[in-house]
């Protein structure tokens, strides 16, 4: 019996350990194959990976329809190449999920 994605702590820990910051240039080959998926900063990258692993169609469709999850566009790829972007990435075969670093709010003194 498959557990619910929100209860799959073992998979969540595994995905979290395997998530890393990578330069966009290391992902270009995978982008060319159409296997790189962008995750909006408003979503938790690890949670999205776990839900994709569980084939959670309801949440995945909702995120896609809201523009929060999509294959990386040519425009995004070019921008990341130009800016030498570093992205958080994790593998959910056959896809690589990527997310830009979240902006850190400046401390106001």
PDB file of N, CA and C in Angstrom:
ATOM      1  N   UNK A   1       0.836  -1.177   0.000  1.00  0.00           N
ATOM      2  CA  UNK A   1       0.000   0.000   0.000  1.00  0.00           C
ATOM      3  C   UNK A   1       0.887   1.248   0.000  1.00  0.00           C
ATOM      4  N   UNK A   2       0.598   2.161  -0.873  1.00  0.00           N
ATOM      5  CA  UNK A   2       1.377   3.377  -0.990  1.00  0.00           C
ATOM      6  C   UNK A   2       0.890   4.412   0.031  1.00  0.00           C
ATOM      7  N   UNK A   3       1.852   5.073   0.682  1.00  0.00           N
ATOM      8  CA  UNK A   3       1.472   6.083   1.662  1.00  0.00           C
ATOM      9  C   UNK A   3       1.078   7.372   0.959  1.00  0.00           C
ATOM     10  N   UNK A   4       0.436   8.257   1.708  1.00  0.00           N
ATOM     11  CA  UNK A   4       0.089   9.568   1.166  1.00  0.00           C
ATOM     12  C   UNK A   4       1.363  10.397   1.073  1.00  0.00           C
ATOM     13  N   UNK A   5       1.474  11.255   0.052  1.00  0.00           N
ATOM     14  CA  UNK A   5       2.696  12.041  -0.116  1.00  0.00           C
ATOM     15  C   UNK A   5       3.085  12.837   1.131  1.00  0.00           C
ATOM     16  N   UNK A   6       2.105  13.427   1.800  1.00  0.00           N
ATOM     17  CA  UNK A   6       2.411  14.254   2.967  1.00  0.00           C
ATOM     18  C   UNK A   6       2.917  13.433   4.152  1.00  0.00           C
ATOM     19  N   UNK A   7       2.720  12.110   4.109  1.00  0.00           N
ATOM     20  CA  UNK A   7       3.158  11.229   5.201  1.00  0.00           C
ATOM     21  C   UNK A   7       4.431  10.457   4.840  1.00  0.00           C
ATOM     22  N   UNK A   8       4.922  10.598   3.641  1.00  0.00           N
ATOM     23  CA  UNK A   8       6.088   9.824   3.189  1.00  0.00           C
ATOM     24  C   UNK A   8       7.380  10.508   3.632  1.00  0.00           C
ATOM     25  N   UNK A   9       7.674  10.385   4.920  1.00  0.00           N
ATOM     26  CA  UNK A   9       8.832  11.062   5.493  1.00  0.00           C
ATOM     27  C   UNK A   9      10.158  10.486   4.981  1.00  0.00           C
ATOM     28  N   UNK A  10      10.187   9.201   4.702  1.00  0.00           N
ATOM     29  CA  UNK A  10      11.414   8.568   4.214  1.00  0.00           C
ATOM     30  C   UNK A  10      11.791   9.133   2.838  1.00  0.00           C
ATOM     31  N   UNK A  11      10.832   9.217   1.935  1.00  0.00           N
ATOM     32  CA  UNK A  11      11.103   9.779   0.612  1.00  0.00           C
ATOM     33  C   UNK A  11      11.447  11.261   0.725  1.00  0.00           C
ATOM     34  N   UNK A  12      10.737  11.981   1.574  1.00  0.00           N
ATOM     35  CA  UNK A  12      11.001  13.409   1.772  1.00  0.00           C
ATOM     36  C   UNK A  12      12.452  13.624   2.233  1.00  0.00           C
ATOM     37  N   UNK A  13      12.918  12.803   3.179  1.00  0.00           N
ATOM     38  CA  UNK A  13      14.299  12.916   3.653  1.00  0.00           C
ATOM     39  C   UNK A  13      15.299  12.599   2.539  1.00  0.00           C
ATOM     40  N   UNK A  14      15.009  11.569   1.758  1.00  0.00           N
ATOM     41  CA  UNK A  14      15.890  11.188   0.655  1.00  0.00           C
ATOM     42  C   UNK A  14      15.987  12.316  -0.371  1.00  0.00           C
ATOM     43  N   UNK A  15      14.855  12.874  -0.773  1.00  0.00           N
ATOM     44  CA  UNK A  15      14.844  13.971  -1.754  1.00  0.00           C
ATOM     45  C   UNK A  15      15.594  15.176  -1.190  1.00  0.00           C
ATOM     46  N   UNK A  16      15.363  15.476   0.067  1.00  0.00           N
ATOM     47  CA  UNK A  16      16.024  16.616   0.691  1.00  0.00           C
ATOM     48  C   UNK A  16      17.544  16.450   0.677  1.00  0.00           C
ATOM     49  N   UNK A  17      18.019  15.253   0.988  1.00  0.00           N
ATOM     50  CA  UNK A  17      19.470  14.987   0.982  1.00  0.00           C
ATOM     51  C   UNK A  17      20.057  15.082  -0.422  1.00  0.00           C
ATOM     52  N   UNK A  18      19.254  14.774  -1.439  1.00  0.00           N
ATOM     53  CA  UNK A  18      19.753  14.754  -2.817  1.00  0.00           C
ATOM     54  C   UNK A  18      19.526  16.066  -3.560  1.00  0.00           C
ATOM     55  N   UNK A  19      18.980  17.063  -2.881  1.00  0.00           N
ATOM     56  CA  UNK A  19      18.763  18.367  -3.488  1.00  0.00           C
ATOM     57  C   UNK A  19      20.040  19.181  -3.357  1.00  0.00           C
ATOM     58  N   UNK A  20      20.434  19.851  -4.456  1.00  0.00           N
ATOM     59  CA  UNK A  20      21.687  20.605  -4.450  1.00  0.00           C
ATOM     60  C   UNK A  20      21.578  21.839  -5.330  1.00  0.00           C
ATOM     61  N   UNK A  21      22.454  22.792  -5.066  1.00  0.00           N
ATOM     62  CA  UNK A  21      22.560  23.976  -5.929  1.00  0.00           C
ATOM     63  C   UNK A  21      23.497  23.635  -7.075  1.00  0.00           C
ATOM     64  N   UNK A  22      23.036  23.923  -8.276  1.00  0.00           N
ATOM     65  CA  UNK A  22      23.837  23.640  -9.464  1.00  0.00           C
ATOM     66  C   UNK A  22      23.834  24.843 -10.389  1.00  0.00           C
ATOM     67  N   UNK A  23      24.939  25.040 -11.108  1.00  0.00           N
ATOM     68  CA  UNK A  23      24.908  26.079 -12.136  1.00  0.00           C
ATOM     69  C   UNK A  23      24.012  25.620 -13.287  1.00  0.00           C
ATOM     70  N   UNK A  24      23.280  26.546 -13.865  1.00  0.00           N
ATOM     71  CA  UNK A  24      22.374  26.230 -14.960  1.00  0.00           C
ATOM     72  C   UNK A  24      23.105  25.523 -16.088  1.00  0.00           C
ATOM     73  N   UNK A  25      24.368  25.874 -16.306  1.00  0.00           N
ATOM     74  CA  UNK A  25      25.128  25.275 -17.411  1.00  0.00           C
ATOM     75  C   UNK A  25      25.236  23.759 -17.266  1.00  0.00           C
ATOM     76  N   UNK A  26      25.193  23.243 -16.031  1.00  0.00           N
ATOM     77  CA  UNK A  26      25.267  21.790 -15.832  1.00  0.00           C
ATOM     78  C   UNK A  26      23.956  21.088 -16.178  1.00  0.00           C
ATOM     79  N   UNK A  27      22.901  21.868 -16.356  1.00  0.00           N
ATOM     80  CA  UNK A  27      21.591  21.284 -16.642  1.00  0.00           C
ATOM     81  C   UNK A  27      21.171  21.450 -18.098  1.00  0.00           C
ATOM     82  N   UNK A  28      21.996  22.101 -18.899  1.00  0.00           N
ATOM     83  CA  UNK A  28      21.627  22.397 -20.291  1.00  0.00           C
ATOM     84  C   UNK A  28      21.323  21.143 -21.101  1.00  0.00           C
ATOM     85  N   UNK A  29      22.104  20.093 -20.911  1.00  0.00           N
ATOM     86  CA  UNK A  29      21.877  18.846 -21.648  1.00  0.00           C
ATOM     87  C   UNK A  29      20.480  18.298 -21.348  1.00  0.00           C
ATOM     88  N   UNK A  30      20.102  18.362 -20.090  1.00  0.00           N
ATOM     89  CA  UNK A  30      18.783  17.859 -19.684  1.00  0.00           C
ATOM     90  C   UNK A  30      17.669  18.773 -20.202  1.00  0.00           C
ATOM     91  N   UNK A  31      17.940  20.087 -20.220  1.00  0.00           N
ATOM     92  CA  UNK A  31      16.976  21.042 -20.780  1.00  0.00           C
ATOM     93  C   UNK A  31      16.749  20.740 -22.258  1.00  0.00           C
ATOM     94  N   UNK A  32      17.823  20.470 -22.985  1.00  0.00           N
ATOM     95  CA  UNK A  32      17.716  20.163 -24.421  1.00  0.00           C
ATOM     96  C   UNK A  32      16.875  18.909 -24.661  1.00  0.00           C
ATOM     97  N   UNK A  33      16.862  18.013 -23.697  1.00  0.00           N
ATOM     98  CA  UNK A  33      16.065  16.785 -23.809  1.00  0.00           C
ATOM     99  C   UNK A  33      14.615  17.000 -23.337  1.00  0.00           C
ATOM    100  N   UNK A  34      14.317  18.211 -22.829  1.00  0.00           N
ATOM    101  CA  UNK A  34      12.964  18.516 -22.380  1.00  0.00           C
ATOM    102  C   UNK A  34      12.624  17.972 -21.014  1.00  0.00           C
ATOM    103  N   UNK A  35      13.652  17.721 -20.197  1.00  0.00           N
ATOM    104  CA  UNK A  35      13.419  17.064 -18.911  1.00  0.00           C
ATOM    105  C   UNK A  35      13.556  17.970 -17.692  1.00  0.00           C
ATOM    106  N   UNK A  36      13.667  19.287 -17.899  1.00  0.00           N
ATOM    107  CA  UNK A  36      13.838  20.180 -16.751  1.00  0.00           C
ATOM    108  C   UNK A  36      12.531  20.920 -16.487  1.00  0.00           C
ATOM    109  N   UNK A  37      12.088  20.852 -15.248  1.00  0.00           N
ATOM    110  CA  UNK A  37      10.812  21.440 -14.839  1.00  0.00           C
ATOM    111  C   UNK A  37      11.072  22.527 -13.803  1.00  0.00           C
ATOM    112  N   UNK A  38      10.502  23.705 -14.065  1.00  0.00           N
ATOM    113  CA  UNK A  38      10.624  24.848 -13.164  1.00  0.00           C
ATOM    114  C   UNK A  38       9.551  24.776 -12.086  1.00  0.00           C
ATOM    115  N   UNK A  39       9.960  25.080 -10.854  1.00  0.00           N
ATOM    116  CA  UNK A  39       9.055  25.113  -9.704  1.00  0.00           C
ATOM    117  C   UNK A  39       9.077  26.539  -9.145  1.00  0.00           C
ATOM    118  N   UNK A  40       7.921  27.142  -9.009  1.00  0.00           N
ATOM    119  CA  UNK A  40       7.822  28.505  -8.486  1.00  0.00           C
ATOM    120  C   UNK A  40       8.352  28.576  -7.057  1.00  0.00           C
ATOM    121  N   UNK A  41       8.888  29.733  -6.707  1.00  0.00           N
ATOM    122  CA  UNK A  41       9.424  29.927  -5.361  1.00  0.00           C
ATOM    123  C   UNK A  41       8.372  29.821  -4.274  1.00  0.00           C
ATOM    124  N   UNK A  42       7.118  30.004  -4.618  1.00  0.00           N
ATOM    125  CA  UNK A  42       6.058  29.911  -3.618  1.00  0.00           C
ATOM    126  C   UNK A  42       5.776  28.461  -3.197  1.00  0.00           C
ATOM    127  N   UNK A  43       6.333  27.507  -3.941  1.00  0.00           N
ATOM    128  CA  UNK A  43       6.171  26.094  -3.608  1.00  0.00           C
ATOM    129  C   UNK A  43       7.434  25.562  -2.951  1.00  0.00           C
ATOM    130  N   UNK A  44       7.290  24.512  -2.171  1.00  0.00           N
ATOM    131  CA  UNK A  44       8.429  23.839  -1.557  1.00  0.00           C
ATOM    132  C   UNK A  44       8.947  22.789  -2.548  1.00  0.00           C
ATOM    133  N   UNK A  45      10.197  22.937  -2.950  1.00  0.00           N
ATOM    134  CA  UNK A  45      10.779  22.051  -3.965  1.00  0.00           C
ATOM    135  C   UNK A  45      10.702  20.585  -3.552  1.00  0.00           C
ATOM    136  N   UNK A  46      11.020  20.292  -2.310  1.00  0.00           N
ATOM    137  CA  UNK A  46      10.993  18.907  -1.831  1.00  0.00           C
ATOM    138  C   UNK A  46       9.569  18.362  -1.848  1.00  0.00           C
ATOM    139  N   UNK A  47       8.607  19.166  -1.417  1.00  0.00           N
ATOM    140  CA  UNK A  47       7.206  18.725  -1.426  1.00  0.00           C
ATOM    141  C   UNK A  47       6.748  18.422  -2.854  1.00  0.00           C
ATOM    142  N   UNK A  48       7.108  19.278  -3.797  1.00  0.00           N
ATOM    143  CA  UNK A  48       6.727  19.049  -5.193  1.00  0.00           C
ATOM    144  C   UNK A  48       7.344  17.739  -5.692  1.00  0.00           C
ATOM    145  N   UNK A  49       8.612  17.513  -5.382  1.00  0.00           N
ATOM    146  CA  UNK A  49       9.289  16.280  -5.814  1.00  0.00           C
ATOM    147  C   UNK A  49       8.604  15.048  -5.249  1.00  0.00           C
ATOM    148  N   UNK A  50       8.237  15.092  -3.977  1.00  0.00           N
ATOM    149  CA  UNK A  50       7.560  13.953  -3.345  1.00  0.00           C
ATOM    150  C   UNK A  50       6.210  13.712  -4.007  1.00  0.00           C
ATOM    151  N   UNK A  51       5.471  14.776  -4.262  1.00  0.00           N
ATOM    152  CA  UNK A  51       4.146  14.625  -4.864  1.00  0.00           C
ATOM    153  C   UNK A  51       4.237  14.114  -6.312  1.00  0.00           C
ATOM    154  N   UNK A  52       5.259  14.528  -7.044  1.00  0.00           N
ATOM    155  CA  UNK A  52       5.457  13.993  -8.394  1.00  0.00           C
ATOM    156  C   UNK A  52       5.817  12.515  -8.299  1.00  0.00           C
ATOM    157  N   UNK A  53       6.658  12.160  -7.349  1.00  0.00           N
ATOM    158  CA  UNK A  53       7.022  10.746  -7.159  1.00  0.00           C
ATOM    159  C   UNK A  53       5.806   9.890  -6.871  1.00  0.00           C
ATOM    160  N   UNK A  54       4.834  10.454  -6.169  1.00  0.00           N
ATOM    161  CA  UNK A  54       3.604   9.739  -5.830  1.00  0.00           C
ATOM    162  C   UNK A  54       2.530   9.886  -6.918  1.00  0.00           C
ATOM    163  N   UNK A  55       2.880  10.577  -8.002  1.00  0.00           N
ATOM    164  CA  UNK A  55       1.940  10.800  -9.102  1.00  0.00           C
ATOM    165  C   UNK A  55       0.641  11.447  -8.592  1.00  0.00           C
ATOM    166  N   UNK A  56       0.811  12.486  -7.773  1.00  0.00           N
ATOM    167  CA  UNK A  56      -0.309  13.222  -7.182  1.00  0.00           C
ATOM    168  C   UNK A  56      -0.884  14.173  -8.247  1.00  0.00           C
ATOM    169  N   UNK A  57      -1.681  13.590  -9.141  1.00  0.00           N
ATOM    170  CA  UNK A  57      -2.206  14.333 -10.296  1.00  0.00           C
ATOM    171  C   UNK A  57      -3.000  15.579  -9.911  1.00  0.00           C
ATOM    172  N   UNK A  58      -3.747  15.523  -8.831  1.00  0.00           N
ATOM    173  CA  UNK A  58      -4.587  16.657  -8.439  1.00  0.00           C
ATOM    174  C   UNK A  58      -3.737  17.891  -8.138  1.00  0.00           C
ATOM    175  N   UNK A  59      -2.722  17.739  -7.283  1.00  0.00           N
ATOM    176  CA  UNK A  59      -1.878  18.881  -6.945  1.00  0.00           C
ATOM    177  C   UNK A  59      -1.023  19.320  -8.128  1.00  0.00           C
ATOM    178  N   UNK A  60      -0.487  18.374  -8.861  1.00  0.00           N
ATOM    179  CA  UNK A  60       0.365  18.704 -10.010  1.00  0.00           C
ATOM    180  C   UNK A  60      -0.438  19.508 -11.036  1.00  0.00           C
ATOM    181  N   UNK A  61      -1.641  19.066 -11.341  1.00  0.00           N
ATOM    182  CA  UNK A  61      -2.491  19.792 -12.292  1.00  0.00           C
ATOM    183  C   UNK A  61      -2.828  21.184 -11.786  1.00  0.00           C
ATOM    184  N   UNK A  62      -3.135  21.282 -10.512  1.00  0.00           N
ATOM    185  CA  UNK A  62      -3.465  22.577  -9.916  1.00  0.00           C
ATOM    186  C   UNK A  62      -2.274  23.533 -10.039  1.00  0.00           C
ATOM    187  N   UNK A  63      -1.081  23.053  -9.736  1.00  0.00           N
ATOM    188  CA  UNK A  63       0.114  23.900  -9.835  1.00  0.00           C
ATOM    189  C   UNK A  63       0.390  24.302 -11.280  1.00  0.00           C
ATOM    190  N   UNK A  64       0.225  23.363 -12.192  1.00  0.00           N
ATOM    191  CA  UNK A  64       0.456  23.683 -13.608  1.00  0.00           C
ATOM    192  C   UNK A  64      -0.554  24.716 -14.094  1.00  0.00           C
ATOM    193  N   UNK A  65      -1.823  24.531 -13.760  1.00  0.00           N
ATOM    194  CA  UNK A  65      -2.867  25.472 -14.179  1.00  0.00           C
ATOM    195  C   UNK A  65      -2.668  26.863 -13.585  1.00  0.00           C
ATOM    196  N   UNK A  66      -2.062  26.923 -12.401  1.00  0.00           N
ATOM    197  CA  UNK A  66      -1.799  28.211 -11.745  1.00  0.00           C
ATOM    198  C   UNK A  66      -0.483  28.837 -12.202  1.00  0.00           C
ATOM    199  N   UNK A  67       0.249  28.153 -13.094  1.00  0.00           N
ATOM    200  CA  UNK A  67       1.519  28.683 -13.570  1.00  0.00           C
ATOM    201  C   UNK A  67       2.648  28.567 -12.559  1.00  0.00           C
ATOM    202  N   UNK A  68       2.531  27.612 -11.639  1.00  0.00           N
ATOM    203  CA  UNK A  68       3.542  27.428 -10.598  1.00  0.00           C
ATOM    204  C   UNK A  68       4.494  26.274 -10.886  1.00  0.00           C
ATOM    205  N   UNK A  69       4.213  25.527 -11.944  1.00  0.00           N
ATOM    206  CA  UNK A  69       4.999  24.355 -12.311  1.00  0.00           C
ATOM    207  C   UNK A  69       4.915  24.206 -13.821  1.00  0.00           C
ATOM    208  N   UNK A  70       6.076  24.172 -14.484  1.00  0.00           N
ATOM    209  CA  UNK A  70       6.073  24.075 -15.950  1.00  0.00           C
ATOM    210  C   UNK A  70       7.451  23.651 -16.441  1.00  0.00           C
ATOM    211  N   UNK A  71       7.471  23.109 -17.645  1.00  0.00           N
ATOM    212  CA  UNK A  71       8.774  22.847 -18.265  1.00  0.00           C
ATOM    213  C   UNK A  71       9.483  24.180 -18.434  1.00  0.00           C
ATOM    214  N   UNK A  72      10.787  24.169 -18.265  1.00  0.00           N
ATOM    215  CA  UNK A  72      11.568  25.400 -18.405  1.00  0.00           C
ATOM    216  C   UNK A  72      11.432  25.914 -19.832  1.00  0.00           C
ATOM    217  N   UNK A  73      11.129  27.200 -19.947  1.00  0.00           N
ATOM    218  CA  UNK A  73      10.958  27.814 -21.265  1.00  0.00           C
ATOM    219  C   UNK A  73      12.312  28.223 -21.837  1.00  0.00           C
ATOM    220  N   UNK A  74      12.333  28.443 -23.140  1.00  0.00           N
ATOM    221  CA  UNK A  74      13.559  28.931 -23.788  1.00  0.00           C
ATOM    222  C   UNK A  74      13.974  30.274 -23.189  1.00  0.00           C
ATOM    223  N   UNK A  75      13.003  31.114 -22.882  1.00  0.00           N
ATOM    224  CA  UNK A  75      13.292  32.433 -22.310  1.00  0.00           C
ATOM    225  C   UNK A  75      13.952  32.302 -20.934  1.00  0.00           C
ATOM    226  N   UNK A  76      13.424  31.416 -20.084  1.00  0.00           N
ATOM    227  CA  UNK A  76      14.029  31.183 -18.774  1.00  0.00           C
ATOM    228  C   UNK A  76      15.453  30.663 -18.937  1.00  0.00           C
ATOM    229  N   UNK A  77      15.613  29.693 -19.837  1.00  0.00           N
ATOM    230  CA  UNK A  77      16.928  29.090 -20.048  1.00  0.00           C
ATOM    231  C   UNK A  77      17.944  30.138 -20.486  1.00  0.00           C
ATOM    232  N   UNK A  78      17.546  31.011 -21.394  1.00  0.00           N
ATOM    233  CA  UNK A  78      18.455  32.051 -21.878  1.00  0.00           C
ATOM    234  C   UNK A  78      18.813  33.027 -20.764  1.00  0.00           C
ATOM    235  N   UNK A  79      17.819  33.412 -19.982  1.00  0.00           N
ATOM    236  CA  UNK A  79      18.066  34.344 -18.870  1.00  0.00           C
ATOM    237  C   UNK A  79      19.032  33.729 -17.859  1.00  0.00           C
ATOM    238  N   UNK A  80      18.828  32.467 -17.519  1.00  0.00           N
ATOM    239  CA  UNK A  80      19.705  31.803 -16.555  1.00  0.00           C
ATOM    240  C   UNK A  80      21.112  31.639 -17.103  1.00  0.00           C
ATOM    241  N   UNK A  81      21.218  31.415 -18.400  1.00  0.00           N
ATOM    242  CA  UNK A  81      22.530  31.304 -19.027  1.00  0.00           C
ATOM    243  C   UNK A  81      23.250  32.650 -18.974  1.00  0.00           C
ATOM    244  N   UNK A  82      22.531  33.708 -19.312  1.00  0.00           N
ATOM    245  CA  UNK A  82      23.097  35.063 -19.323  1.00  0.00           C
ATOM    246  C   UNK A  82      23.530  35.508 -17.928  1.00  0.00           C
ATOM    247  N   UNK A  83      22.749  35.154 -16.908  1.00  0.00           N
ATOM    248  CA  UNK A  83      23.037  35.602 -15.540  1.00  0.00           C
ATOM    249  C   UNK A  83      23.877  34.606 -14.737  1.00  0.00           C
ATOM    250  N   UNK A  84      24.322  33.528 -15.376  1.00  0.00           N
ATOM    251  CA  UNK A  84      25.119  32.487 -14.700  1.00  0.00           C
ATOM    252  C   UNK A  84      24.397  31.994 -13.441  1.00  0.00           C
ATOM    253  N   UNK A  85      23.133  31.699 -13.600  1.00  0.00           N
ATOM    254  CA  UNK A  85      22.274  31.335 -12.478  1.00  0.00           C
ATOM    255  C   UNK A  85      22.705  30.038 -11.802  1.00  0.00           C
ATOM    256  N   UNK A  86      22.523  30.028 -10.491  1.00  0.00           N
ATOM    257  CA  UNK A  86      22.655  28.823  -9.673  1.00  0.00           C
ATOM    258  C   UNK A  86      21.230  28.466  -9.256  1.00  0.00           C
ATOM    259  N   UNK A  87      20.842  27.231  -9.455  1.00  0.00           N
ATOM    260  CA  UNK A  87      19.476  26.802  -9.150  1.00  0.00           C
ATOM    261  C   UNK A  87      19.494  25.627  -8.184  1.00  0.00           C
ATOM    262  N   UNK A  88      18.466  25.568  -7.355  1.00  0.00           N
ATOM    263  CA  UNK A  88      18.267  24.365  -6.561  1.00  0.00           C
ATOM    264  C   UNK A  88      17.700  23.307  -7.491  1.00  0.00           C
ATOM    265  N   UNK A  89      18.191  22.099  -7.393  1.00  0.00           N
ATOM    266  CA  UNK A  89      17.749  21.045  -8.302  1.00  0.00           C
ATOM    267  C   UNK A  89      17.616  19.716  -7.564  1.00  0.00           C
ATOM    268  N   UNK A  90      16.636  18.932  -7.991  1.00  0.00           N
ATOM    269  CA  UNK A  90      16.513  17.562  -7.516  1.00  0.00           C
ATOM    270  C   UNK A  90      15.939  16.715  -8.644  1.00  0.00           C
ATOM    271  N   UNK A  91      16.278  15.455  -8.609  1.00  0.00           N
ATOM    272  CA  UNK A  91      15.867  14.531  -9.665  1.00  0.00           C
ATOM    273  C   UNK A  91      14.646  13.746  -9.224  1.00  0.00           C
ATOM    274  N   UNK A  92      13.644  13.744 -10.092  1.00  0.00           N
ATOM    275  CA  UNK A  92      12.488  12.858  -9.968  1.00  0.00           C
ATOM    276  C   UNK A  92      12.372  12.255 -11.363  1.00  0.00           C
ATOM    277  N   UNK A  93      13.070  11.158 -11.545  1.00  0.00           N
ATOM    278  CA  UNK A  93      13.238  10.577 -12.870  1.00  0.00           C
ATOM    279  C   UNK A  93      11.907  10.457 -13.615  1.00  0.00           C
ATOM    280  N   UNK A  94      11.868  10.877 -14.853  1.00  0.00           N
ATOM    281  CA  UNK A  94      12.957  11.329 -15.721  1.00  0.00           C
ATOM    282  C   UNK A  94      13.210  12.842 -15.663  1.00  0.00           C
ATOM    283  N   UNK A  95      12.601  13.524 -14.698  1.00  0.00           N
ATOM    284  CA  UNK A  95      12.691  14.981 -14.659  1.00  0.00           C
ATOM    285  C   UNK A  95      13.727  15.473 -13.659  1.00  0.00           C
ATOM    286  N   UNK A  96      14.199  16.679 -13.918  1.00  0.00           N
ATOM    287  CA  UNK A  96      14.995  17.416 -12.946  1.00  0.00           C
ATOM    288  C   UNK A  96      14.177  18.650 -12.611  1.00  0.00           C
ATOM    289  N   UNK A  97      13.834  18.777 -11.350  1.00  0.00           N
ATOM    290  CA  UNK A  97      13.079  19.935 -10.892  1.00  0.00           C
ATOM    291  C   UNK A  97      14.073  21.016 -10.492  1.00  0.00           C
ATOM    292  N   UNK A  98      13.801  22.254 -10.919  1.00  0.00           N
ATOM    293  CA  UNK A  98      14.684  23.363 -10.569  1.00  0.00           C
ATOM    294  C   UNK A  98      13.877  24.494  -9.962  1.00  0.00           C
ATOM    295  N   UNK A  99      14.557  25.225  -9.087  1.00  0.00           N
ATOM    296  CA  UNK A  99      13.925  26.370  -8.440  1.00  0.00           C
ATOM    297  C   UNK A  99      15.004  27.414  -8.183  1.00  0.00           C
ATOM    298  N   UNK A 100      14.657  28.647  -8.497  1.00  0.00           N
ATOM    299  CA  UNK A 100      15.587  29.734  -8.237  1.00  0.00           C
ATOM    300  C   UNK A 100      15.692  29.945  -6.737  1.00  0.00           C
ATOM    301  N   UNK A 101      16.834  30.474  -6.318  1.00  0.00           N
ATOM    302  CA  UNK A 101      16.993  30.767  -4.894  1.00  0.00           C
ATOM    303  C   UNK A 101      15.985  31.804  -4.480  1.00  0.00           C
ATOM    304  N   UNK A 102      15.427  31.592  -3.315  1.00  0.00           N
ATOM    305  CA  UNK A 102      14.468  32.557  -2.797  1.00  0.00           C
ATOM    306  C   UNK A 102      15.219  33.789  -2.318  1.00  0.00           C
ATOM    307  N   UNK A 103      14.644  34.942  -2.584  1.00  0.00           N
ATOM    308  CA  UNK A 103      15.261  36.192  -2.139  1.00  0.00           C
ATOM    309  C   UNK A 103      15.252  36.256  -0.619  1.00  0.00           C
ATOM    310  N   UNK A 104      16.370  36.667  -0.069  1.00  0.00           N
ATOM    311  CA  UNK A 104      16.477  36.814   1.381  1.00  0.00           C
ATOM    312  C   UNK A 104      16.148  38.265   1.720  1.00  0.00           C
ATOM    313  N   UNK A 105      15.150  38.478   2.562  1.00  0.00           N
ATOM    314  CA  UNK A 105      14.794  39.863   2.890  1.00  0.00           C
ATOM    315  C   UNK A 105      15.940  40.534   3.634  1.00  0.00           C
ATOM    316  N   UNK A 106      16.186  41.785   3.288  1.00  0.00           N
ATOM    317  CA  UNK A 106      17.241  42.552   3.950  1.00  0.00           C
ATOM    318  C   UNK A 106      16.789  42.914   5.363  1.00  0.00           C
ATOM    319  N   UNK A 107      17.710  42.845   6.289  1.00  0.00           N
ATOM    320  CA  UNK A 107      17.384  43.241   7.671  1.00  0.00           C
ATOM    321  C   UNK A 107      17.233  44.756   7.717  1.00  0.00           C
ATOM    322  N   UNK A 108      16.184  45.188   8.326  1.00  0.00           N
ATOM    323  CA  UNK A 108      15.936  46.623   8.473  1.00  0.00           C
ATOM    324  C   UNK A 108      16.310  47.000   9.904  1.00  0.00           C
ATOM    325  N   UNK A 109      17.253  47.912  10.022  1.00  0.00           N
ATOM    326  CA  UNK A 109      17.726  48.331  11.366  1.00  0.00           C
ATOM    327  C   UNK A 109      17.110  49.618  11.765  1.00  0.00           C
TER     328      UNK A 109
END
